[in-house]
mmCIF file of C-alpha atoms in Angstrom:
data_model
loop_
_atom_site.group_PDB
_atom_site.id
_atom_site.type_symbol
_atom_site.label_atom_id
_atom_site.label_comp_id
_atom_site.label_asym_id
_atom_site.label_seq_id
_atom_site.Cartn_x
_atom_site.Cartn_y
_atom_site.Cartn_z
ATOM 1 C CA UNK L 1 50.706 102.539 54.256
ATOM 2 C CA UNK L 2 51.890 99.300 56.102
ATOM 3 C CA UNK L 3 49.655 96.153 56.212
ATOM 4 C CA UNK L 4 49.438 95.566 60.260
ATOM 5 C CA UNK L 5 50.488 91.792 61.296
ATOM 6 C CA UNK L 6 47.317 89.531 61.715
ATOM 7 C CA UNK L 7 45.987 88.814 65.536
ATOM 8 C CA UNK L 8 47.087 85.278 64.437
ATOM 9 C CA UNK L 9 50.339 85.668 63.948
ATOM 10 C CA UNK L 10 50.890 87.834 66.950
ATOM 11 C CA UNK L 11 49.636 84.932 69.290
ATOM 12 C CA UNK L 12 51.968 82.055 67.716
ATOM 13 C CA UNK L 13 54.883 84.354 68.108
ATOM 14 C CA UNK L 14 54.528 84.884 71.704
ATOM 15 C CA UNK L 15 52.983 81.519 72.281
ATOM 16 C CA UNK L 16 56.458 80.392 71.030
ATOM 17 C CA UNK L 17 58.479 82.889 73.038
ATOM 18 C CA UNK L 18 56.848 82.335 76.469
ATOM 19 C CA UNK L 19 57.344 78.727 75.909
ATOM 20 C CA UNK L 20 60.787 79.579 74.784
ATOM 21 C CA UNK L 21 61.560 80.605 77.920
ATOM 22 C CA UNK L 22 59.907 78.039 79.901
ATOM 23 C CA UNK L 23 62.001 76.182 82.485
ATOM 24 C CA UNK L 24 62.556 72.409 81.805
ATOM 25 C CA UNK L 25 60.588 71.233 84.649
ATOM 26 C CA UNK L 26 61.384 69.517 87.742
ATOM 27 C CA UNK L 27 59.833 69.237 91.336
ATOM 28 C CA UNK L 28 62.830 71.310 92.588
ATOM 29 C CA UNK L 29 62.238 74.218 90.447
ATOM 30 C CA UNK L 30 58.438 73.895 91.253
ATOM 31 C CA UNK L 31 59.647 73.566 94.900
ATOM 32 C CA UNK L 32 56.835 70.122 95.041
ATOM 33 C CA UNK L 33 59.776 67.982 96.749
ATOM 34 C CA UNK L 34 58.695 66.906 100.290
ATOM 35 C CA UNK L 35 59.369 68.832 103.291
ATOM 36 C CA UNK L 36 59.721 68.518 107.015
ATOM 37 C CA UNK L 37 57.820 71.437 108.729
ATOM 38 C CA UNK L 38 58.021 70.715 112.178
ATOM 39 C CA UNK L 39 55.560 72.736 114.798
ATOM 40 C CA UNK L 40 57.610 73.915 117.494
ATOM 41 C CA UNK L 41 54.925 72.722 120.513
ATOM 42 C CA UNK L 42 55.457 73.737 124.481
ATOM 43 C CA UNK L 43 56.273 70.255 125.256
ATOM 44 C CA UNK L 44 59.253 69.944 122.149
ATOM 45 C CA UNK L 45 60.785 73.211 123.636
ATOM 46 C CA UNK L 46 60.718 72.316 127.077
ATOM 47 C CA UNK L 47 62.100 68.882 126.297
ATOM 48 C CA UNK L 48 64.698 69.910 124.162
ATOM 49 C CA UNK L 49 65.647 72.055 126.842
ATOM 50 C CA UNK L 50 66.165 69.884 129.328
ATOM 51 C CA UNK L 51 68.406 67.356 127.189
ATOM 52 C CA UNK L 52 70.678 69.944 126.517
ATOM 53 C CA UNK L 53 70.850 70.612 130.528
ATOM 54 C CA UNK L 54 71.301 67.083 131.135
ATOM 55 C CA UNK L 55 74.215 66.561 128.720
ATOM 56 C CA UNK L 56 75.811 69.775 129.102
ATOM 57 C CA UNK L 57 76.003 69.994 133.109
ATOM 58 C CA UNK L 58 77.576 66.638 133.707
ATOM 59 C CA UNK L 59 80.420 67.556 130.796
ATOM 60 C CA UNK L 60 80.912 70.450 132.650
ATOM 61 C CA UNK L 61 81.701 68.987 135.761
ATOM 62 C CA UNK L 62 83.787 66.236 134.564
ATOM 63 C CA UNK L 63 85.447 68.935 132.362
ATOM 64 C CA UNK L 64 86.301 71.090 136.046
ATOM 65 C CA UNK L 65 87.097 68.010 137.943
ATOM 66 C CA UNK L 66 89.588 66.906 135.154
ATOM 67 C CA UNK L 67 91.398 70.569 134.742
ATOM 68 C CA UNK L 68 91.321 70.784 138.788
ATOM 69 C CA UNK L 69 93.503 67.713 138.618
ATOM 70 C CA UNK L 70 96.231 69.587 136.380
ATOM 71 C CA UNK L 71 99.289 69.848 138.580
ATOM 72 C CA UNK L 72 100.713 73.221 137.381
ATOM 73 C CA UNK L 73 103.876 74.892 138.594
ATOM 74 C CA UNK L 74 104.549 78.276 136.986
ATOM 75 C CA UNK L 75 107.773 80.241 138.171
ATOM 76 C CA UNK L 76 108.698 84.135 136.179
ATOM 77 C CA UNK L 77 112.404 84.455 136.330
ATOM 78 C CA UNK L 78 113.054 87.523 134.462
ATOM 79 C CA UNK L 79 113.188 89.826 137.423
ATOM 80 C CA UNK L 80 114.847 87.081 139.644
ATOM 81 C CA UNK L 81 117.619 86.529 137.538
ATOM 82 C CA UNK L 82 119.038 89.698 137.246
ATOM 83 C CA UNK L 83 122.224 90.281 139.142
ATOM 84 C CA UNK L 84 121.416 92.662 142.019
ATOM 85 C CA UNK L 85 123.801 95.334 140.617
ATOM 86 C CA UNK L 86 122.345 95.264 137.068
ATOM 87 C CA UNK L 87 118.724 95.879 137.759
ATOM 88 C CA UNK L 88 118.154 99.291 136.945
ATOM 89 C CA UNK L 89 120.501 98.544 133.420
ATOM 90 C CA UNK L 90 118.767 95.173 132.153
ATOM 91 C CA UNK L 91 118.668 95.856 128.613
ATOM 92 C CA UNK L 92 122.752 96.450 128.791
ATOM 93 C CA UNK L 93 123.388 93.556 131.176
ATOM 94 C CA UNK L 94 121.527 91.051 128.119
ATOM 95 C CA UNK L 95 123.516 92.440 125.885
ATOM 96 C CA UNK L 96 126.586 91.935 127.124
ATOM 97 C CA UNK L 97 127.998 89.003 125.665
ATOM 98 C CA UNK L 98 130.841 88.656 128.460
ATOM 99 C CA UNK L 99 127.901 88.791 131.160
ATOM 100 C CA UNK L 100 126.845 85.527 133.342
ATOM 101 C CA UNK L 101 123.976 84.611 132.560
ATOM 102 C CA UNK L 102 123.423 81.590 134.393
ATOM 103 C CA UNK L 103 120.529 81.459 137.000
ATOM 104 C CA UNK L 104 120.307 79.203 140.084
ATOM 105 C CA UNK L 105 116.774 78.954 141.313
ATOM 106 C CA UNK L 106 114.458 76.299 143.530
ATOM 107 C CA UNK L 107 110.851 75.634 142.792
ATOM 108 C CA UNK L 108 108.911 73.304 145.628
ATOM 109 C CA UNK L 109 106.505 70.952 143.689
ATOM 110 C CA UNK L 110 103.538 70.467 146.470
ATOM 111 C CA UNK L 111 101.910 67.892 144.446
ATOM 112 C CA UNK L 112 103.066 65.159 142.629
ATOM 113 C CA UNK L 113 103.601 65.174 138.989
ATOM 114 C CA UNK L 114 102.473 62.279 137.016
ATOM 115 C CA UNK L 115 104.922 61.696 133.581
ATOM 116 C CA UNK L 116 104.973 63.092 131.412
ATOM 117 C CA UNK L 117 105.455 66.313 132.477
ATOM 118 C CA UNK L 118 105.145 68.794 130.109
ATOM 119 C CA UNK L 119 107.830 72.014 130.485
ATOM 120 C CA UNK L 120 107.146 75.134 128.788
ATOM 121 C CA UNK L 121 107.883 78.754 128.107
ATOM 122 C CA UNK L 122 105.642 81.238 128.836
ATOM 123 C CA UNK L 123 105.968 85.291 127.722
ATOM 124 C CA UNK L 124 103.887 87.842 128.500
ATOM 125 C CA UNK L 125 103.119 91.496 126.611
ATOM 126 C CA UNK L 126 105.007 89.580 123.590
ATOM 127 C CA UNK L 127 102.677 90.545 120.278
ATOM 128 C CA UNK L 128 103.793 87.984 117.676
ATOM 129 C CA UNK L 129 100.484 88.669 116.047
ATOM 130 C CA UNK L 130 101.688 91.819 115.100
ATOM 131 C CA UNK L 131 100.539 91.674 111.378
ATOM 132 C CA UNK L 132 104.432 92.967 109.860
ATOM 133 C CA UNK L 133 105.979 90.579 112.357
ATOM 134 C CA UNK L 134 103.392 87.343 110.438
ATOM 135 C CA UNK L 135 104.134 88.109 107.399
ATOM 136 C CA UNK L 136 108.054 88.442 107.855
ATOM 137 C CA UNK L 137 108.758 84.740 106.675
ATOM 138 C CA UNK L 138 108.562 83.015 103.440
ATOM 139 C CA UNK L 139 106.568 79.371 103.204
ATOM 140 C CA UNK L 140 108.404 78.428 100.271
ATOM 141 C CA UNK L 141 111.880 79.003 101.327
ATOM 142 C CA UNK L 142 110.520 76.949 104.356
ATOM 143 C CA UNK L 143 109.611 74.219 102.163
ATOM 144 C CA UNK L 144 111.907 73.652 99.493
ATOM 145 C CA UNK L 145 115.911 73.988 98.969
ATOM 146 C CA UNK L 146 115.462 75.603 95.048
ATOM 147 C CA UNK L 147 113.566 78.304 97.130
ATOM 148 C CA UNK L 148 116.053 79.742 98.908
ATOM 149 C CA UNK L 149 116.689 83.116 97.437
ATOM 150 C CA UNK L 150 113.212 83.872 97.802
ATOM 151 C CA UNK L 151 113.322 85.886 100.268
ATOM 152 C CA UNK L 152 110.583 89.332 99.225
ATOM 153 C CA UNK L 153 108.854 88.872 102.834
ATOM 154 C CA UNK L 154 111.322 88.353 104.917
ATOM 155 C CA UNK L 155 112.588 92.316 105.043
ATOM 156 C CA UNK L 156 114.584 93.242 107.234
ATOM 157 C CA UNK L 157 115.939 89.981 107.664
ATOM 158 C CA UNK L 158 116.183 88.882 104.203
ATOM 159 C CA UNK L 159 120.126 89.451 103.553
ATOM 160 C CA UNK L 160 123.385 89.130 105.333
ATOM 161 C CA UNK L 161 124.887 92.861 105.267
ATOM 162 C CA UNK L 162 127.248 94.094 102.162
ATOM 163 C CA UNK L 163 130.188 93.341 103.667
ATOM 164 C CA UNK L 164 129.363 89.572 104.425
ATOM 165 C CA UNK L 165 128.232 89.355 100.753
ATOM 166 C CA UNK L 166 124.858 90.047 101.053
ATOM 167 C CA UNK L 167 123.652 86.531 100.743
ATOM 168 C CA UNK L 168 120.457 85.148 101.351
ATOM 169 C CA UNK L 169 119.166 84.212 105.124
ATOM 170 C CA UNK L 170 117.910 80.513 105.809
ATOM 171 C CA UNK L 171 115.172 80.783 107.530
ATOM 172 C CA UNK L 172 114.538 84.411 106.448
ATOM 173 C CA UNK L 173 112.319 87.002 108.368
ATOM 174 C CA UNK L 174 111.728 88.360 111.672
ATOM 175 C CA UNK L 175 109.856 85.185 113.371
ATOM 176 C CA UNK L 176 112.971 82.465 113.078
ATOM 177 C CA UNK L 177 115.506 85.954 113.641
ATOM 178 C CA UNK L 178 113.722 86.484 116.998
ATOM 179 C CA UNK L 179 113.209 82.884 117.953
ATOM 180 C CA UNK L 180 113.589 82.096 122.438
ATOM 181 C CA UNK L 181 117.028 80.918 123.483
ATOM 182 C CA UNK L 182 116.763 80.502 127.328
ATOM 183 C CA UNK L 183 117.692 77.565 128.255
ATOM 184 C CA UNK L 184 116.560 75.152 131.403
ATOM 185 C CA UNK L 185 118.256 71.790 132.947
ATOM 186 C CA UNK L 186 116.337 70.310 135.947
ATOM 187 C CA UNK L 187 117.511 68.133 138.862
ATOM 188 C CA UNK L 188 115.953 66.835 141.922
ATOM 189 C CA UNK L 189 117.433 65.141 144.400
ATOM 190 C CA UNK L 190 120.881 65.497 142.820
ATOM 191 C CA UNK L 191 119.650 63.840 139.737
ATOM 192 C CA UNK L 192 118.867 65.618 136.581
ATOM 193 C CA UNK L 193 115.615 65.476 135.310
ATOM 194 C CA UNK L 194 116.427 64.952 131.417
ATOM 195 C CA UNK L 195 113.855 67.329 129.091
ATOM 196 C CA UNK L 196 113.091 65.074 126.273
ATOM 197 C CA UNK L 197 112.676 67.860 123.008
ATOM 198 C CA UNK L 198 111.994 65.092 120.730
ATOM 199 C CA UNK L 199 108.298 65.123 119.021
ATOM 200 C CA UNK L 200 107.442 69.112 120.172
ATOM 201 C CA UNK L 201 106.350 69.851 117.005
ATOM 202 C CA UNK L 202 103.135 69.197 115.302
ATOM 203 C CA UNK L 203 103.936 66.639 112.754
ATOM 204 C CA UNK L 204 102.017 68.156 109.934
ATOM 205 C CA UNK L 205 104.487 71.164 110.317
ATOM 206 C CA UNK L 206 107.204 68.893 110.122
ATOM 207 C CA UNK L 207 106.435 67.222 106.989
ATOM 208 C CA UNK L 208 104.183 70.112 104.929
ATOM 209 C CA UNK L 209 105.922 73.418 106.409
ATOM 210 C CA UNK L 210 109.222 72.088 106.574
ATOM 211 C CA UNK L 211 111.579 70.820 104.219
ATOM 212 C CA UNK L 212 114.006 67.855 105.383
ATOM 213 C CA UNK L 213 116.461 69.263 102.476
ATOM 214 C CA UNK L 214 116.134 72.724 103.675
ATOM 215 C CA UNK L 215 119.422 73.537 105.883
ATOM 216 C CA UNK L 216 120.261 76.824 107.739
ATOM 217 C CA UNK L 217 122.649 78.957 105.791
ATOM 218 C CA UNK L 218 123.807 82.687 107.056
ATOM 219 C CA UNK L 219 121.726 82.622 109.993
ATOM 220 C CA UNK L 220 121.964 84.870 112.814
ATOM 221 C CA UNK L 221 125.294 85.817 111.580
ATOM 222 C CA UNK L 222 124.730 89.482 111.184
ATOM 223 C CA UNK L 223 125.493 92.392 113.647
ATOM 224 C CA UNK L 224 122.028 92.555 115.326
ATOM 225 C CA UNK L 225 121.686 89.368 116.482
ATOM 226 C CA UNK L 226 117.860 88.214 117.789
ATOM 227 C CA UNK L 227 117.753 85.246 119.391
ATOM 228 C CA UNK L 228 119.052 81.351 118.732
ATOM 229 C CA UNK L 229 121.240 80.153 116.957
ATOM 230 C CA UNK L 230 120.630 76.663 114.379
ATOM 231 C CA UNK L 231 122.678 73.857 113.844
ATOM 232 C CA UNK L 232 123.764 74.231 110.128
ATOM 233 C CA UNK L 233 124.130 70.105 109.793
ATOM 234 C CA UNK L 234 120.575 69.582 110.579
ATOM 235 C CA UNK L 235 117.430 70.160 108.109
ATOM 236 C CA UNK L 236 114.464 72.219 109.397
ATOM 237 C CA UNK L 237 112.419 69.613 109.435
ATOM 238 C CA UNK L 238 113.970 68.555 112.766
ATOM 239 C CA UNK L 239 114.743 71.966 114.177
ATOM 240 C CA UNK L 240 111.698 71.059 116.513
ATOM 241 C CA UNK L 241 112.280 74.140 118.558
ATOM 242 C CA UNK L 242 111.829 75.999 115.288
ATOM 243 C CA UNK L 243 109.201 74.883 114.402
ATOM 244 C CA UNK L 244 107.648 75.217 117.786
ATOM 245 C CA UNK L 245 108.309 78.864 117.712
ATOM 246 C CA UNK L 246 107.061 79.559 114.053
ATOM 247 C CA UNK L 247 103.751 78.958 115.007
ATOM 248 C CA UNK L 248 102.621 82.329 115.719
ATOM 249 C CA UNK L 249 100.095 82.690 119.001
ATOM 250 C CA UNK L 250 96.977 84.997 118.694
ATOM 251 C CA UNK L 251 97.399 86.527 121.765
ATOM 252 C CA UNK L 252 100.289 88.429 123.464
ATOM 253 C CA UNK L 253 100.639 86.259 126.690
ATOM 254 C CA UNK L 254 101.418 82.407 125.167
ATOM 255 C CA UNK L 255 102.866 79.393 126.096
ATOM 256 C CA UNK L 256 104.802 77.119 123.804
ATOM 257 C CA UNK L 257 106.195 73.423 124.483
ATOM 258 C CA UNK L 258 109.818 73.448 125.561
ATOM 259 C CA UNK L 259 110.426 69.692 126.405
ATOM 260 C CA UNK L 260 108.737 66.626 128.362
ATOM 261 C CA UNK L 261 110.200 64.780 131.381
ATOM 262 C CA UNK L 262 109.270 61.217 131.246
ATOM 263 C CA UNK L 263 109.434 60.671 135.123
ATOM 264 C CA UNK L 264 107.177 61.475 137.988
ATOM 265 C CA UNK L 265 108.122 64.089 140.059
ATOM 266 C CA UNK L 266 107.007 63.482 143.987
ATOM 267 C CA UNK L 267 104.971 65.676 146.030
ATOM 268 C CA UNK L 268 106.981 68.305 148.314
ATOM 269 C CA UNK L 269 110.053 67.958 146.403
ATOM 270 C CA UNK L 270 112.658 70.732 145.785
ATOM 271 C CA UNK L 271 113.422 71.276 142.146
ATOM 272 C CA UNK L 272 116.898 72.363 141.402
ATOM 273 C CA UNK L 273 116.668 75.092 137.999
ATOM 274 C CA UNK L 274 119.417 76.160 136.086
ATOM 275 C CA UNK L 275 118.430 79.261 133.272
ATOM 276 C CA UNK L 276 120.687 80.465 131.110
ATOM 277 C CA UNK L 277 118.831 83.785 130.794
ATOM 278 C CA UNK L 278 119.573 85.310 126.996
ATOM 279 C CA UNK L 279 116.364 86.343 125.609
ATOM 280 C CA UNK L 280 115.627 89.857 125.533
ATOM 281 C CA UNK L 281 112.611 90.885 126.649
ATOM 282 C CA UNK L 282 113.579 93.707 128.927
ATOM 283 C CA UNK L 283 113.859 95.975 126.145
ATOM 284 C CA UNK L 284 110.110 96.458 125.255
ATOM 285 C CA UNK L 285 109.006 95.218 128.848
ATOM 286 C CA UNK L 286 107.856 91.579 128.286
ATOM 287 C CA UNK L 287 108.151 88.763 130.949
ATOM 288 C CA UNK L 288 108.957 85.380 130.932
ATOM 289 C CA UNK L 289 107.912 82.424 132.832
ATOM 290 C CA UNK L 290 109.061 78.722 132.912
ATOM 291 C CA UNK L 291 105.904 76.641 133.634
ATOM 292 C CA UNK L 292 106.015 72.824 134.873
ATOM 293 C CA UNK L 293 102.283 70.978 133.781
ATOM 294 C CA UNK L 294 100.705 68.183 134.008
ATOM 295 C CA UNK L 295 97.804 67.075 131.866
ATOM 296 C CA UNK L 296 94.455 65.753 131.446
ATOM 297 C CA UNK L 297 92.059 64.361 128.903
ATOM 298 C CA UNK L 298 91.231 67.648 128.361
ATOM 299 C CA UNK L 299 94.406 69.179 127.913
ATOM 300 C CA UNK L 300 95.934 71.563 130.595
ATOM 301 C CA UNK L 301 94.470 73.354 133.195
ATOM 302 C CA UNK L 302 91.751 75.386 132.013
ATOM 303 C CA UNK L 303 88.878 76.317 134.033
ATOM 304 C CA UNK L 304 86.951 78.259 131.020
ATOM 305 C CA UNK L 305 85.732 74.684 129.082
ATOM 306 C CA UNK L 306 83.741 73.394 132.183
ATOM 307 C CA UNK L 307 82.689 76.642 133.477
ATOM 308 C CA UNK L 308 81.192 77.422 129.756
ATOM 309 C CA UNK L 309 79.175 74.283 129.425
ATOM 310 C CA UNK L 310 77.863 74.494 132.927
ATOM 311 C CA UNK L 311 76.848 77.879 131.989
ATOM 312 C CA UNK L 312 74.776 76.592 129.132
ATOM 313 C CA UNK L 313 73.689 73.577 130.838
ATOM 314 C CA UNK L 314 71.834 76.098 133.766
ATOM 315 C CA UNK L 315 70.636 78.334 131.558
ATOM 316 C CA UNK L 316 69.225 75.543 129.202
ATOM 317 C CA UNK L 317 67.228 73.890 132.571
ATOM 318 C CA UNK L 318 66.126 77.392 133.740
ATOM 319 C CA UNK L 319 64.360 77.668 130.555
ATOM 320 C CA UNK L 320 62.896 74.427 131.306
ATOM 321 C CA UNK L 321 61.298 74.691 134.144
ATOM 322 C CA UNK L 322 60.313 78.287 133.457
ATOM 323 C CA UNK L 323 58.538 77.301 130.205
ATOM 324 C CA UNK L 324 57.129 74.123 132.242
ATOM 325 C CA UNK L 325 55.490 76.549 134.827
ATOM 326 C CA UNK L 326 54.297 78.493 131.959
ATOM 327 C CA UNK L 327 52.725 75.695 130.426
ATOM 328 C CA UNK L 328 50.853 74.488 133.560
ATOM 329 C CA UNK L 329 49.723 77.952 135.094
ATOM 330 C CA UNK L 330 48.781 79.315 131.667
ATOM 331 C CA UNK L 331 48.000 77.001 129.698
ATOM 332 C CA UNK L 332 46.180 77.590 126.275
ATOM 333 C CA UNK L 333 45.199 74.979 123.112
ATOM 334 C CA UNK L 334 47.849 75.119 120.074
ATOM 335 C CA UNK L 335 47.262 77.440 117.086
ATOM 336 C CA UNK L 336 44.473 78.979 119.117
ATOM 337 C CA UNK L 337 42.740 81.585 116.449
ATOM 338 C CA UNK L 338 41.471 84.131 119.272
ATOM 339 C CA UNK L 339 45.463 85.012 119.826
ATOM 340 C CA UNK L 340 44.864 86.467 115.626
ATOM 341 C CA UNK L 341 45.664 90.246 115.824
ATOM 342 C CA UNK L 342 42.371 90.821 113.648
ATOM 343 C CA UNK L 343 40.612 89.113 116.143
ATOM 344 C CA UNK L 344 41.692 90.340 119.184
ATOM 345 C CA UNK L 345 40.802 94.026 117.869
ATOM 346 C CA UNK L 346 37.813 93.476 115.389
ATOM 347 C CA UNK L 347 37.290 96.902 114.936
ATOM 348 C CA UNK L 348 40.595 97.699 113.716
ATOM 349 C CA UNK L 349 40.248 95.571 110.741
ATOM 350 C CA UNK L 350 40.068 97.439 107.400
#
């Protein structure tokens, strides 16, 4: 029969365990550090309140007055410059290689246009978020020149057919294949209105998503040809047009910077615009739009900033007042213990 352990020795072994597992103390781990509690009092809410009003209206309105000012001239040529003859057979007619594709068109500026004056392309019902159509590029091919055979994302466009070799693409995938090619020259008054396409780009894509040793190679050279062509002799890193159209938009009606023209353009003056119209977007029934802007300091015209903080603004000095009214009709003393549950209904109590 076994000799049971003393009471003794019991104790100091789980005296020495529980402090064993003790905590090395600290007032964090005691949670003794000091702390702001703040009591959220009528007057603090209805002050707060009204702060937020008073800041938020006032950017509102200068926000509206500021996009307001945005001179904005859009014009959709796809319909307009198809031949009369070749409407109901679009998708043929931009095929055709032999085809004129020139357009002549006027635009009336009402307003004047204050340089620089920002030109851009606008398509509509165009999905380039389309998740098969993001992920058809490769970064690193993008970046450096011992990259270029990598080229696993980029299917369909990753490889120039059999019978050209089947060498790799420069820039691979579907996004650079498909890239806008319409062109636009400006004139008004019989003089042309240059579009300056330098510094289009964001310049972090230039210099971290693009590689100034990286040079087209087999591109758009294939049977199914998408959109524009690149100059072989210049790096991608200066392909601002590129670069402009890599950057995917989230929605399917975007705009993206064509050019700038660095002088004004007077009020109720006729623009002269010459398209050469070779994108394709009759085929799965997208538009396109050319679209002369001004700006503002805060950006182009867009109504939806202003309107949003004018919206809070309000609805930030409704609750204001309304809590204000609330406080002087009804008033009642802070942390009041008649408002208790237990002591509004004694008798419920257990």
């Amino acid at each position: 029969m076994s000799a049971e352990p003393s009471s003794t020795s019991v104790a100091v072994a789980d005296g020495q365990s529980k402090s064993a597992r003790k905590p090395k103390y600290s007032r964090f781990s005691q949670q003794e550090l000091h702390a702001w509690q703040p009591i959220l009092t009528p007057s603090w809410a209805i002050s707060i309140f009204t702060v937020i009003g008073l800041i938020f209206v006032p950017v509102g309105l200068a926000s509206l007055f500021a996009s307001e000012s945005v001179v904005e001239v859009p014009f959709r040529y796809d319909e307009e410059c198809l031949p009369p003859n070749r409407k109901n057979d679009a998708v043929a007619y931009i095929k055709d290689d032999k085809a004129n594709k020139t357009c002549n068109m006027k635009l009336t500026v009402k307003s004047k246009m204050t340089a620089p004056v920002y030109v851009y392309y606008q398509l509509d019902n165009f999905y380039q978020n389309h998740r098969r159509f993001v992920k058809s590029r490769d970064d690193k091919q993008l970046r450096k020149k011992a990259s270029e055979n990598d080229v696993g994302s980029c299917s369909p466009e990753d490889y120039t057919p059999n019978e050209m070799g089947h060498k790799p693409i420069v820039p691979c995938g579907l996004i650079a294949w498909s890239m806008f090619n319409d062109t636009y020259k400006l004139s008004s008054n019989n003089k042309e209105l240059v579009i300056n396409k330098k510094n289009i780009a964001w310049k972090s894509d230039q210099d971290a998503k693009f590689g100034s040793d990286v040079y087209p190679k087999n591109f758009q050279v294939g049977g199914l040809r998408g959109g524009a062509k690149l100059n072989e002799s210049i790096p991608l890193s200066d392909q601002e047009d590129l670069i402009v159209w890599m950057r995917t938009a989230a929605l399917p009606t975007f705009r993206k910077l064509y050019g700038k023209i660095e002088t004004d353009i007077n009020d109720n003056v006729e623009v002269m615009l010459v398209i050469e119209n070779n994108y394709n977007t009759y085929e799965f029934g997208a538009r396109k739009s050319i679209v002369l802007s001004t700006t503002a300091w805060v950006g182009g015209r867009n109504h939806f900033l202003g309107m949003a903080y004018i919206l809070i603004g309000g609805i930030s000095l409704l609750l204001a007042v309304g809590f204000l009214l609330l406080y002087v009709m009804q008033p009642r003393p802070l942390g009041d213990p008649s408002y208790l549950s237990w002591n509004r209904n004694p008798g419920t109590l257990r």
